[in-house]
CSV table of C-alpha atoms and ligand atoms in Angstrom, one decimal:
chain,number,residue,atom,x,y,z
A,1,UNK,CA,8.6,-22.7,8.6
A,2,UNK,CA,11.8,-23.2,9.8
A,3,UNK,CA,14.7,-20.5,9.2
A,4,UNK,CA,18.6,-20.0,10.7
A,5,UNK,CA,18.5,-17.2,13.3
A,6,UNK,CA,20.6,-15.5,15.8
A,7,UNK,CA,19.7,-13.2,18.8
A,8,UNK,CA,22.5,-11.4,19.2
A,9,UNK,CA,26.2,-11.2,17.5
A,10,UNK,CA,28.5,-13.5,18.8
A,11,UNK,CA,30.3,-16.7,18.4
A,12,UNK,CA,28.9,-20.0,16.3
A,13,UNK,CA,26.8,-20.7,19.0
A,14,UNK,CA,24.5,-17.7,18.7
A,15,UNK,CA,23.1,-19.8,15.8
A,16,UNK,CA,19.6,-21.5,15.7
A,17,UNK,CA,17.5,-23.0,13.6
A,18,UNK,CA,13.5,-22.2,14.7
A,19,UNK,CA,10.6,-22.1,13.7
A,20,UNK,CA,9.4,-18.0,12.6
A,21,UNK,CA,6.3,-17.1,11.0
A,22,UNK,CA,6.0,-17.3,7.2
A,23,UNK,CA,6.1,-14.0,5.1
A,24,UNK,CA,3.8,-13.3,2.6
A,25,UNK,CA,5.4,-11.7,-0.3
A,26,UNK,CA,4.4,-7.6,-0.6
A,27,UNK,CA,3.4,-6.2,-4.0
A,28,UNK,CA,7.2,-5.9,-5.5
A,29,UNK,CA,7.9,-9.1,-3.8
A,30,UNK,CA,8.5,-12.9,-4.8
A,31,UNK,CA,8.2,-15.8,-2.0
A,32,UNK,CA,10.0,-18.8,-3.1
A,33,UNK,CA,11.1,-22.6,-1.7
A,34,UNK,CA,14.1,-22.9,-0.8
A,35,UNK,CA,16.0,-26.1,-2.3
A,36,UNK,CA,19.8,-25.2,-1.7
A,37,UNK,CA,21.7,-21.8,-0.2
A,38,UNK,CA,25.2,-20.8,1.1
A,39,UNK,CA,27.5,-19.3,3.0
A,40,UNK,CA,29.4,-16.7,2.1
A,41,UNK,CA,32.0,-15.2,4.7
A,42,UNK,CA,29.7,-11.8,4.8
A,43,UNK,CA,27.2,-14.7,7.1
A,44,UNK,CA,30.4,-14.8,9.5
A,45,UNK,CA,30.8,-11.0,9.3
A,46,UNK,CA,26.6,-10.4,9.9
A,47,UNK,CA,27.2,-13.0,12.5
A,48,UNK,CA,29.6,-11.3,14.7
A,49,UNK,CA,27.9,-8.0,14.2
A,50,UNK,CA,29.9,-4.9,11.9
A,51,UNK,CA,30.1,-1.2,12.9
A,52,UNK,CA,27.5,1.2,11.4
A,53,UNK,CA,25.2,-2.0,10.8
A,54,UNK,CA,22.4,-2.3,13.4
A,55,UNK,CA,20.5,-5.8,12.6
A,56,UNK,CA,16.5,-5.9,14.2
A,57,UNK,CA,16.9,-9.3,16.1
A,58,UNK,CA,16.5,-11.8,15.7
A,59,UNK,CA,18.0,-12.1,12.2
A,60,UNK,CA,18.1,-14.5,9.3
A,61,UNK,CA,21.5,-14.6,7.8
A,62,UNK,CA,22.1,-15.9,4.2
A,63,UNK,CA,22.9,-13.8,0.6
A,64,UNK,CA,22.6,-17.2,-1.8
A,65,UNK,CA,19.9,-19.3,-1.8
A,66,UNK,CA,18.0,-20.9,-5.4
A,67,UNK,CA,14.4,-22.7,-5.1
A,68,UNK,CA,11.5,-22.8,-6.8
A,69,UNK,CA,8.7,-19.9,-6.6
A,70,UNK,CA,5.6,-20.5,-4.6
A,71,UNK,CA,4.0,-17.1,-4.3
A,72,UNK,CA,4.5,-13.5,-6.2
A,73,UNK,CA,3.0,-10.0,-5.1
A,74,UNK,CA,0.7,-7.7,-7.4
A,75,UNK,CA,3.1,-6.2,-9.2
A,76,UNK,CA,5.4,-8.5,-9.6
A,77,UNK,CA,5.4,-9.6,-13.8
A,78,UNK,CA,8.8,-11.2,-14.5
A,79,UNK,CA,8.1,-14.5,-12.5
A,80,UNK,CA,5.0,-16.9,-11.5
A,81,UNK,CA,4.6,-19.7,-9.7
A,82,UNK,CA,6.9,-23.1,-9.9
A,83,UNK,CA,9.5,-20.7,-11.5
A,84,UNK,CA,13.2,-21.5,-10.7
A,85,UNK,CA,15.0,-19.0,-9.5
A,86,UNK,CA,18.6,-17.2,-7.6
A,87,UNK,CA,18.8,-14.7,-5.3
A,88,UNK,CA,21.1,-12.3,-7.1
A,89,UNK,CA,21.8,-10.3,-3.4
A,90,UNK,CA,22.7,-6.7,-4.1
A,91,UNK,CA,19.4,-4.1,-3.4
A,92,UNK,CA,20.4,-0.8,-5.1
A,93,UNK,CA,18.1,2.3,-4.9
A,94,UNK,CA,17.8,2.9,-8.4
A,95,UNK,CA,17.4,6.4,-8.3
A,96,UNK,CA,20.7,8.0,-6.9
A,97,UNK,CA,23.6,9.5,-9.4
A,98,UNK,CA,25.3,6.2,-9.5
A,99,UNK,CA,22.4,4.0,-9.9
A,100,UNK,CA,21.2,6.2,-12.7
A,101,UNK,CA,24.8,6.0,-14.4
A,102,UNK,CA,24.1,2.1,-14.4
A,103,UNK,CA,26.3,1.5,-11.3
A,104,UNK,CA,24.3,0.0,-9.0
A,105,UNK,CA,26.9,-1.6,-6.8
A,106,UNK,CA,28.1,1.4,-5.8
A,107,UNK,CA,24.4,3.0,-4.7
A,108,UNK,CA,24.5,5.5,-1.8
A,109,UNK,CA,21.6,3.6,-0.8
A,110,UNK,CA,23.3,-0.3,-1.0
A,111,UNK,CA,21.7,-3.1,1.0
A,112,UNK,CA,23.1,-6.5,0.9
A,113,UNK,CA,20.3,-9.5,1.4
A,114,UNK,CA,21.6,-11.1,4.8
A,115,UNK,CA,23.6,-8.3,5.9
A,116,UNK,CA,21.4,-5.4,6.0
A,117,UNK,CA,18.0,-6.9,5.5
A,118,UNK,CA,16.6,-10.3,6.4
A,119,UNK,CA,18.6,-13.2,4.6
A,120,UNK,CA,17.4,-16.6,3.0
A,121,UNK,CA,19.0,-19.3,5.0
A,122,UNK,CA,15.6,-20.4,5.8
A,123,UNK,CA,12.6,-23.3,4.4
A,124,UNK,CA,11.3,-20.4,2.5
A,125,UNK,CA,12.5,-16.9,1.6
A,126,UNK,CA,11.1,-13.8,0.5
A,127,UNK,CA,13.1,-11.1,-1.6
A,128,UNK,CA,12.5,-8.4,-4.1
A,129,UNK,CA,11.2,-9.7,-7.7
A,130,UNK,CA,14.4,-7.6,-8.8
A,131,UNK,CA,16.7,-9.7,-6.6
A,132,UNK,CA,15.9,-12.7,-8.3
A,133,UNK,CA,17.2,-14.1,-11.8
A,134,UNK,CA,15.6,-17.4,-13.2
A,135,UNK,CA,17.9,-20.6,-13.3
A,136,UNK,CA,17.9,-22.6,-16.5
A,137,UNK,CA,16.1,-26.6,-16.1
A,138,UNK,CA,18.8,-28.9,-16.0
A,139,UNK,CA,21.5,-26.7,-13.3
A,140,UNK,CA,21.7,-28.3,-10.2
A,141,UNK,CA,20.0,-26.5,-7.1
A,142,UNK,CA,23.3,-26.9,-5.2
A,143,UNK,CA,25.0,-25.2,-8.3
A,144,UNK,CA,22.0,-22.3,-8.2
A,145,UNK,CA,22.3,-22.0,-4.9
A,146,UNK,CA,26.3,-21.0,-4.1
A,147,UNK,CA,27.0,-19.6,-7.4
A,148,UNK,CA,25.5,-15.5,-7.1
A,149,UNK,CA,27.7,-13.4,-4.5
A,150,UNK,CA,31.2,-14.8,-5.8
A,151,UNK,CA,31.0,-15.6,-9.1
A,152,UNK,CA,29.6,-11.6,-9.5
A,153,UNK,CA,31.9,-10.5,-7.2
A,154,UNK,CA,35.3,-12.4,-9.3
A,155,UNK,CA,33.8,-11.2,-12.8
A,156,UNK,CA,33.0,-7.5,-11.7
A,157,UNK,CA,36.7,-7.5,-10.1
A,158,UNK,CA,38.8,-9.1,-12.8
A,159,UNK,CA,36.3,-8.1,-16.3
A,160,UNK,CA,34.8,-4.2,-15.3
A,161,UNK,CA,37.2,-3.2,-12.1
A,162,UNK,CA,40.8,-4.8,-13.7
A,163,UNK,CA,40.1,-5.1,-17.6
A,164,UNK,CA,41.8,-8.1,-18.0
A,165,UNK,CA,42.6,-8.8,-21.0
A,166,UNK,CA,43.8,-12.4,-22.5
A,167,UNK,CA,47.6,-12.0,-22.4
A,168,UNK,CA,47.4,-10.4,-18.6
A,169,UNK,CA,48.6,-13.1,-16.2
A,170,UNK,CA,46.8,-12.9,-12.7
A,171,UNK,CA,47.4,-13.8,-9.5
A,172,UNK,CA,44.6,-15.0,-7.0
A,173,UNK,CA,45.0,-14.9,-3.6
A,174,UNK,CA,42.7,-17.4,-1.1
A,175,UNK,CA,42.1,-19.4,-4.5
A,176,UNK,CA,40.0,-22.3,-1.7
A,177,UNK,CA,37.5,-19.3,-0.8
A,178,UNK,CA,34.8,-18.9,-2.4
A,179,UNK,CA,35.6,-15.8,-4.5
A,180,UNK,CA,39.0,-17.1,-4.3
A,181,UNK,CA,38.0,-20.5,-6.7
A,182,UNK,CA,35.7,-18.0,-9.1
A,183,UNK,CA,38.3,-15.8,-9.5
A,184,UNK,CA,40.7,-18.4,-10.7
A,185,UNK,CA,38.0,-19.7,-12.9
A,186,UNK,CA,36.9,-16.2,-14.8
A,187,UNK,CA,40.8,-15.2,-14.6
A,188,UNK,CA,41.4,-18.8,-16.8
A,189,UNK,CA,38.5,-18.6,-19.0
A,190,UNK,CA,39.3,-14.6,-19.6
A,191,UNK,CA,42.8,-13.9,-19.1
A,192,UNK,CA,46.4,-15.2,-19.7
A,193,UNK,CA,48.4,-17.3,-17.1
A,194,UNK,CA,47.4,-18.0,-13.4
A,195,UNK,CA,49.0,-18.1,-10.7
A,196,UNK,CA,46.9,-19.2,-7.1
A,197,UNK,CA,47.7,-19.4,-4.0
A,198,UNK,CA,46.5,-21.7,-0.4
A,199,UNK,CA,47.5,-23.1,2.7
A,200,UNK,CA,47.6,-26.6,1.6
A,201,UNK,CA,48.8,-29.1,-0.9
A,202,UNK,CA,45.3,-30.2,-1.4
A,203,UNK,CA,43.7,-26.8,-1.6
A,204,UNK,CA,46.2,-26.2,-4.4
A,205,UNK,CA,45.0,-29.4,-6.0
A,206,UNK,CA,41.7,-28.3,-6.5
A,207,UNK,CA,43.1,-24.7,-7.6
A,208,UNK,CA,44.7,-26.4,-10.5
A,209,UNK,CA,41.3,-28.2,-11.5
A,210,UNK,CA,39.5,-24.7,-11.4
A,211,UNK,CA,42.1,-23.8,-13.9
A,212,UNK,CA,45.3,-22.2,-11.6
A,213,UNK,CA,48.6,-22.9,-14.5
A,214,UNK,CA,50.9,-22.4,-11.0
A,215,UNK,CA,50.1,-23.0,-7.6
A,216,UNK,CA,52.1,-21.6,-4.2
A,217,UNK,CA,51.9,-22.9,-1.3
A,218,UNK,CA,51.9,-19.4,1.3
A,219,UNK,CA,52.6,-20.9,4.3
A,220,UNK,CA,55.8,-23.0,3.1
A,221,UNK,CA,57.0,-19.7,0.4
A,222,UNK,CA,57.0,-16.3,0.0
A,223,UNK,CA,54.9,-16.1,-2.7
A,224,UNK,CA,55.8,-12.7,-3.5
A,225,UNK,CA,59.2,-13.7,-4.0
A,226,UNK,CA,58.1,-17.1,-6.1
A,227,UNK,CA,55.9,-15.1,-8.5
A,228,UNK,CA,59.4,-12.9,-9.1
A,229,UNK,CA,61.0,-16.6,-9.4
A,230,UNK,CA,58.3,-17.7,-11.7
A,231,UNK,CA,57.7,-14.9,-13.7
A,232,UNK,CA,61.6,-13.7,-14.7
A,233,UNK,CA,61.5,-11.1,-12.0
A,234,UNK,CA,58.6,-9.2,-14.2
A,235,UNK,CA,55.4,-9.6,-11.1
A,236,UNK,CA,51.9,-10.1,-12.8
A,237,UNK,CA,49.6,-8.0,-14.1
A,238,UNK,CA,46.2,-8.4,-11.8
A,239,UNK,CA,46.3,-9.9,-8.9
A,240,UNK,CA,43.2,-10.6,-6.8
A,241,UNK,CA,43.2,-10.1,-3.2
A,242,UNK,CA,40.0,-10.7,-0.4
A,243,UNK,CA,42.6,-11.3,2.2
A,244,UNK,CA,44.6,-8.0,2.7
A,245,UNK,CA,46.3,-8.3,6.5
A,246,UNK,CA,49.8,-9.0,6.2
A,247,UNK,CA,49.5,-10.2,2.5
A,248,UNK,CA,48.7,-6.6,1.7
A,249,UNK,CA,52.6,-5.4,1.0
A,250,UNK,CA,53.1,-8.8,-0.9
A,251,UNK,CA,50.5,-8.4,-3.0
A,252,UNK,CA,51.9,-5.2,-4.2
A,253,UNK,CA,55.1,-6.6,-4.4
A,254,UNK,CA,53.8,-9.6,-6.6
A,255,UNK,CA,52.4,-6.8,-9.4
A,256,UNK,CA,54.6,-5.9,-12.6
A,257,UNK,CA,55.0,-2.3,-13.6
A,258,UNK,CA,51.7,-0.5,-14.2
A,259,UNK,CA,50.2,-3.8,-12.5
A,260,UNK,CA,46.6,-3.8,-11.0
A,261,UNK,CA,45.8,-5.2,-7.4
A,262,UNK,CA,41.8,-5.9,-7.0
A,263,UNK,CA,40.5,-6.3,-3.7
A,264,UNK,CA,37.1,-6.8,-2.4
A,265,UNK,CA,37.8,-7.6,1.4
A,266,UNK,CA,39.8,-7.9,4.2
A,267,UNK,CA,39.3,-11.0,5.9
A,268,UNK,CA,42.8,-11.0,7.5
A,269,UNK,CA,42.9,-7.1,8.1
A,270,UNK,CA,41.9,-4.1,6.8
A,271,UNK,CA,44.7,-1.6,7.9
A,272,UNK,CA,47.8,-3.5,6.3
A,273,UNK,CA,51.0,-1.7,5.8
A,274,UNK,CA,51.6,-0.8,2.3
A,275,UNK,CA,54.0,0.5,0.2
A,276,UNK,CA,53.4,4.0,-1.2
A,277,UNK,CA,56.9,4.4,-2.7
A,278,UNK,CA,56.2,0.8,-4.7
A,279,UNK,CA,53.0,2.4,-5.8
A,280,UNK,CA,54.3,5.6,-7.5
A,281,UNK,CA,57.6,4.0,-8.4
A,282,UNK,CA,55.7,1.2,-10.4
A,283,UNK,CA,52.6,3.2,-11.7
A,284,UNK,CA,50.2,0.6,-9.8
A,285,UNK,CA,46.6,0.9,-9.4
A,286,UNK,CA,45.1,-0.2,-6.6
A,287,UNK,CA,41.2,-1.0,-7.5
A,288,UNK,CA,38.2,-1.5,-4.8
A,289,UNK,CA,35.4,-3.9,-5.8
A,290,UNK,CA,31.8,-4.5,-4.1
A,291,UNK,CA,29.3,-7.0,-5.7
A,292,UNK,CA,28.0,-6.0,-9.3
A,293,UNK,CA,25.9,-4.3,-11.4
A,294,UNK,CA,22.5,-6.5,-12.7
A,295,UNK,CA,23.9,-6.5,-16.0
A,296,UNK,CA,27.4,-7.8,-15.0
A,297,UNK,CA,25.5,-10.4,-12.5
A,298,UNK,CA,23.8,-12.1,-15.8
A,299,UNK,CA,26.9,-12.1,-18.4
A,300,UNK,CA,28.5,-13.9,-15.1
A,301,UNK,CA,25.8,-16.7,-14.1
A,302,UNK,CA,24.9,-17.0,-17.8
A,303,UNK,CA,28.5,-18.8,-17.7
A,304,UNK,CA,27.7,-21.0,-14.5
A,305,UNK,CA,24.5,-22.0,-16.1
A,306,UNK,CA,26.7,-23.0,-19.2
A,307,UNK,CA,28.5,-25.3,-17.3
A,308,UNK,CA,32.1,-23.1,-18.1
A,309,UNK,CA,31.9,-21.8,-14.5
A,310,UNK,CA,31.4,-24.1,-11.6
A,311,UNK,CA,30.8,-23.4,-7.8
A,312,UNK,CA,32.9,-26.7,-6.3
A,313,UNK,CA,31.0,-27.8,-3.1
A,314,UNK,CA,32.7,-28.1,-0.3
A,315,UNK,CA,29.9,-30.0,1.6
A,316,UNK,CA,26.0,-29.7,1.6
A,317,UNK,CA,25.2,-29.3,5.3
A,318,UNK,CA,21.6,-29.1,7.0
A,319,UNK,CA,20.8,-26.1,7.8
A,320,UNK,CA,19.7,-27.6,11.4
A,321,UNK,CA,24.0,-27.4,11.5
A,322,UNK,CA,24.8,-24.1,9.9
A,323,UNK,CA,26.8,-23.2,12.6
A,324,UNK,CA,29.2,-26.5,11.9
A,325,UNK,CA,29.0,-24.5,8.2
A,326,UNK,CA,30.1,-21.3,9.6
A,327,UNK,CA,32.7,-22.6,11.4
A,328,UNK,CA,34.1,-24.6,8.7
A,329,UNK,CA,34.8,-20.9,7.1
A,330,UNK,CA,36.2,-19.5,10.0
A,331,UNK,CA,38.8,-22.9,10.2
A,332,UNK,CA,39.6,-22.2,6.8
A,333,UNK,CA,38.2,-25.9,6.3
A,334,UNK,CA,38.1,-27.3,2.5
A,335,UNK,CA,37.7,-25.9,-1.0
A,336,UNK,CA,34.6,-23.8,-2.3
A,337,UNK,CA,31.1,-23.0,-1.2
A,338,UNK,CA,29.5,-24.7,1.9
A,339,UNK,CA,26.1,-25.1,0.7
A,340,UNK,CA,23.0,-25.6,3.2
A,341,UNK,CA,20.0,-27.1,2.5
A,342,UNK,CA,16.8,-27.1,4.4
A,343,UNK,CA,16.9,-30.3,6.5
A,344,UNK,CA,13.2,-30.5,4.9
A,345,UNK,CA,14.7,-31.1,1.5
A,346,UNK,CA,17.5,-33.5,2.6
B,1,NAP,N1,33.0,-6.6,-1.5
B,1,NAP,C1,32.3,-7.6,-1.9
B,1,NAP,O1,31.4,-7.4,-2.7
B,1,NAP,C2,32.6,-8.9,-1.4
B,1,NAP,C3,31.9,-10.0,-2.0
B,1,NAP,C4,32.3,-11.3,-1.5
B,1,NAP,C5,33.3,-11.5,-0.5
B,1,NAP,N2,33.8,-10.4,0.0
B,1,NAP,C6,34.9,-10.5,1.1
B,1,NAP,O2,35.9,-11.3,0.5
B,1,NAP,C7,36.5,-12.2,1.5
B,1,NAP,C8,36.4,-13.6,1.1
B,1,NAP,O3,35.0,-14.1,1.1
B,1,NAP,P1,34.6,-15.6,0.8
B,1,NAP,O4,33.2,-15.7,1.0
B,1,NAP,O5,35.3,-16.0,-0.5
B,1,NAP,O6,35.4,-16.3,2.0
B,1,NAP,P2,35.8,-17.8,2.3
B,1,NAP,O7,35.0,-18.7,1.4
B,1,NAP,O8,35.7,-18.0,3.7
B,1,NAP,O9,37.3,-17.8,1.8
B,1,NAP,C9,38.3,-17.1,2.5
B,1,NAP,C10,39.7,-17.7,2.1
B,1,NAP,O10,40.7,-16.8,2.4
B,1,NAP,C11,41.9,-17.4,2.9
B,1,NAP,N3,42.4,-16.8,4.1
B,1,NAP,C12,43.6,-16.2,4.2
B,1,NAP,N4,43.7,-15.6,5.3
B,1,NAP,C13,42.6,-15.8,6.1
B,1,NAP,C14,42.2,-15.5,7.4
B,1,NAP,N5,43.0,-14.8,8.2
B,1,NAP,N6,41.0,-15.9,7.8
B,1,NAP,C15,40.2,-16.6,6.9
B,1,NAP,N7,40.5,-17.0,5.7
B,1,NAP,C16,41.7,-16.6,5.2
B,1,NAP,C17,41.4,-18.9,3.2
B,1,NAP,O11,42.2,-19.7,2.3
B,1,NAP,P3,43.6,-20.4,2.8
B,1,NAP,O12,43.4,-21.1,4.1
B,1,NAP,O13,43.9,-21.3,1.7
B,1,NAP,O14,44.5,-19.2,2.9
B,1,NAP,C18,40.0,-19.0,2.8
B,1,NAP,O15,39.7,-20.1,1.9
B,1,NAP,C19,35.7,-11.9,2.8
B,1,NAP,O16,36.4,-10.9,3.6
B,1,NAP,C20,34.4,-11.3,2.3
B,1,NAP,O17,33.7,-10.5,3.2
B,1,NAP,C21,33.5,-9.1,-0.4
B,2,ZN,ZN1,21.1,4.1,-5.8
C-alpha cells in the first residue's frame, strides 16, 4: 500500500508518498480503508520534528482520516467489516488518576495518532478499536475525514474548559484555521455574539458564513482596540486563541472583567509577553486546552454528523501532493481543512 512518509524532520520536501508494507490489525486493533484524511497543523509540527518527541523513521504523519473497515483483531467487538468509521486521535492510558477521574485528555500517559505513534495519511490505516467512532450513512467521507481533532478541540475549549454560556460573547482568533472555523461555529451554535478575526477580506467572508456576527481584519486594525470599539469599551467574555506570539497581550486585552482566554497552541510563539497586572486587575482566567475527553469527542461529532457543524474544505489534495497540503498551512493559504485523499480513491 501506499502511505505519506518522511525520513527525517525538515522542510516540505522531506515528504513522500511510498509504498510500506501493510499492517495487520493486533488483537485490540481495527485496519480500515482510507477514503478521505487531513491535515491538521500538529502534521507541520510532527514534520519539523518537537523536543521531547523522538519519532522511529520513517514515519507516517496524519491525526484525521474516516474510511471504511476492512479487518478487526480478536478482541475487537464494537466494529466489523465494511463499518464506517473516524479516527477520533487522542490514546489515553486509562488507568492513571486523571484517566480514572474521566479526564482522558490530560493522561500522564497521552499519545496523539500522527504525532507520537504512526499516523493515517496513508491507502490504509491501522488504529486502536478505541480510536475509532462510527460515522453515520449519508456524511460525506471528506466531512468524516477533517472533522475529529478541531471540532473536539473548539467544543472541549469553549463548552468543558470556558463554560460558555449563551449570553457570553466570544472572540475567535485564526477563525480560517481549522480550530479557528470550529470554534466560531460551536461559539455560534452555543454562545452569545461573535466576534472573528483573519488576515483577509475573504477569510473574513467565510468567518461570517460559519457564523462570526463581527469580523476584524488583524493586519489592517488592532483588534484589541476594535473589540473595545465594538463592544462599548466592555472586552468579551471568551476569547479563543491557537495563535499566542504577539497576539498574546491583545488577547488579554480584548477580555472583559472576569473574562476567560482559551488557548490550545502557539502557532506564532509560545513565550509571548503578557500582562500580569491586567490579569489580577481584571480577575481573568487564563485556561489551557489539549484534545478531549471520548465523551466530549461524541456530543461534538454527533453535531457534525447532524449537519449543524461543518468542516469547510479548503481543497481535497492527493496524497501523492501532501506536501503542496502542508505547505498551504504553513502560507496561511485558504479557509478550513486541507483534506487528502488517497490518489487510489481520486
Ligand atoms: N492542544 C490541542 O489539542 C490542539 C489541537 C488542535 C490544534 N492545536 C494547535 O492550534 C494551532 C492551530 O491549529 P490548526 O490545525 O487549526 O492550524 P491551521 O489550520 O494551520 O490554522 C492556523 C491559523 O492561524 C492563523 N495564524 C496566525 N498567526 C499565524 C502564524 N504565525 N503562522 C501560521 N498561522 C497563523 C492563520 O490564520 P490568518 O492567516 O487568518 O491569521 C491560520 O489560518 C496549532 O498551533 C496547533 O498545533 C492544538
Ligand atoms: Zn491515563
Amino acid at each position: 500500500m501506499k502511505a505519506v512518509q518522511f525520513h527525517g524532520h525538515g522542510g516540505h520536501d522531506v515528504i513522500q508518498y511510498d509504498e510500506v508494507p501493510e499492517q495487520p490489525p493486533g488483537p485490540d486493533e481495527v485496519r480500515f480503508r482510507v477514503k478521505a484524511a487531513a491535515l491538521n497543523h500538529l502534521d507541520v509540527w510532527t514534520r519539523r520534528g518537537m523536543p521531547g518527541i523522538d519519532l522511529e523513521m520513517p514515519h507516517t504523519p496524519g491525526s484525521d482520516a474516516a474510511g471504511v473497515v476492512v479487518d478487526v483483531g480478536e478482541n475487537v467487538e464494537r466494529f466489523e467489516q465494511n463499518d464506517r468509521v473516524a479516527v477520533s486521535a487522542g490514546v489515553a492510558c486509562g488507568r492513571c488518576e486523571f484517566c480514572r477521574d474521566g479526564e482522558e485528555s490530560m493522561c500522564v500517559r497521552y499519545q496523539i495518532i500522527g504525532e507520537h505513534r504512526p499516523g493515517v495519511h496513508a491507502e490504509y490505516a491501522t488504529v486502536p478499536a478505541d480510536n475509532l467512532v462510527p460515522v453515520p450513512e449519508g456524511v460525506d467521507w471528506e466531512v468524516a475525514g477533517s472533522a475529529s481533532l478541531v471540532f473536539q478541540t473548539a467544543w472541549r475549549m469553549l463548552v468543558s474548559r470556558a463554560d460558555l454560556s449563551p449570553t457570553d460573547s466570544v472572540l475567535v482568533l485564526g477563525a480560517s484555521g481549522g480550530v479557528g472555523h470550529a470554534a466560531v461555529q460551536i461559539a455560534h451554535h452555543v454562545g452569545g455574539e461573535v466576534y472573528a478575526t483573519a488576515s483577509s477580506e475573504e477569510k473574513l467572508g467565510y468567518a461570517a458564513d460559519c457564523g462570526a456576527d463581527h469580523v476584524i481584519d488583524y493586519t489592517e486594525k488592532n483588534y484589541a482596540e476594535e473589540i473595545r470599539s465594538l463592544t462599548g469599551k466592555r472586552g468579551v467574555d471568551v476569547v479563543v486563541d491557537h495563535v499566542a506570539g504577539e497576539s498574546w497581550s491583545d488577547s488579554l486585552g480584548s477580555l472583559a472583567k472576569g473574562g476567560k482566554l482559551v488557548t490550545c497552541g502557539a502557532t506564532a510563539g509560545g513565550q509571548p509577553h503578557t500582562d500580569v497586572n491586567r490579569i489580577f486587575w481584571n480577575q481573568l482566567s487564563v485556561l489551557g486546552s489539549t484534545m478531549a475527553t471520548p465523551g466530549e469527542v461524541d456530543d461534538a461529532l454527533s453535531l457534525v454528523w447532524d449537519g449543524t457543524f461543518e468542516p469547510r474544505v479548503r481543497e481535497v489534495v492527493p496524497m501523492s501532493e501532501a506536501a503542496r497540503g502542508h505547505r498551504m498551512l504553513e502560507d496561511r493559504e485558504g479557509f478550513g481543512k486541507v483534506v487528502l485523499k488517497p490518489d487510489s480513491e481520486l
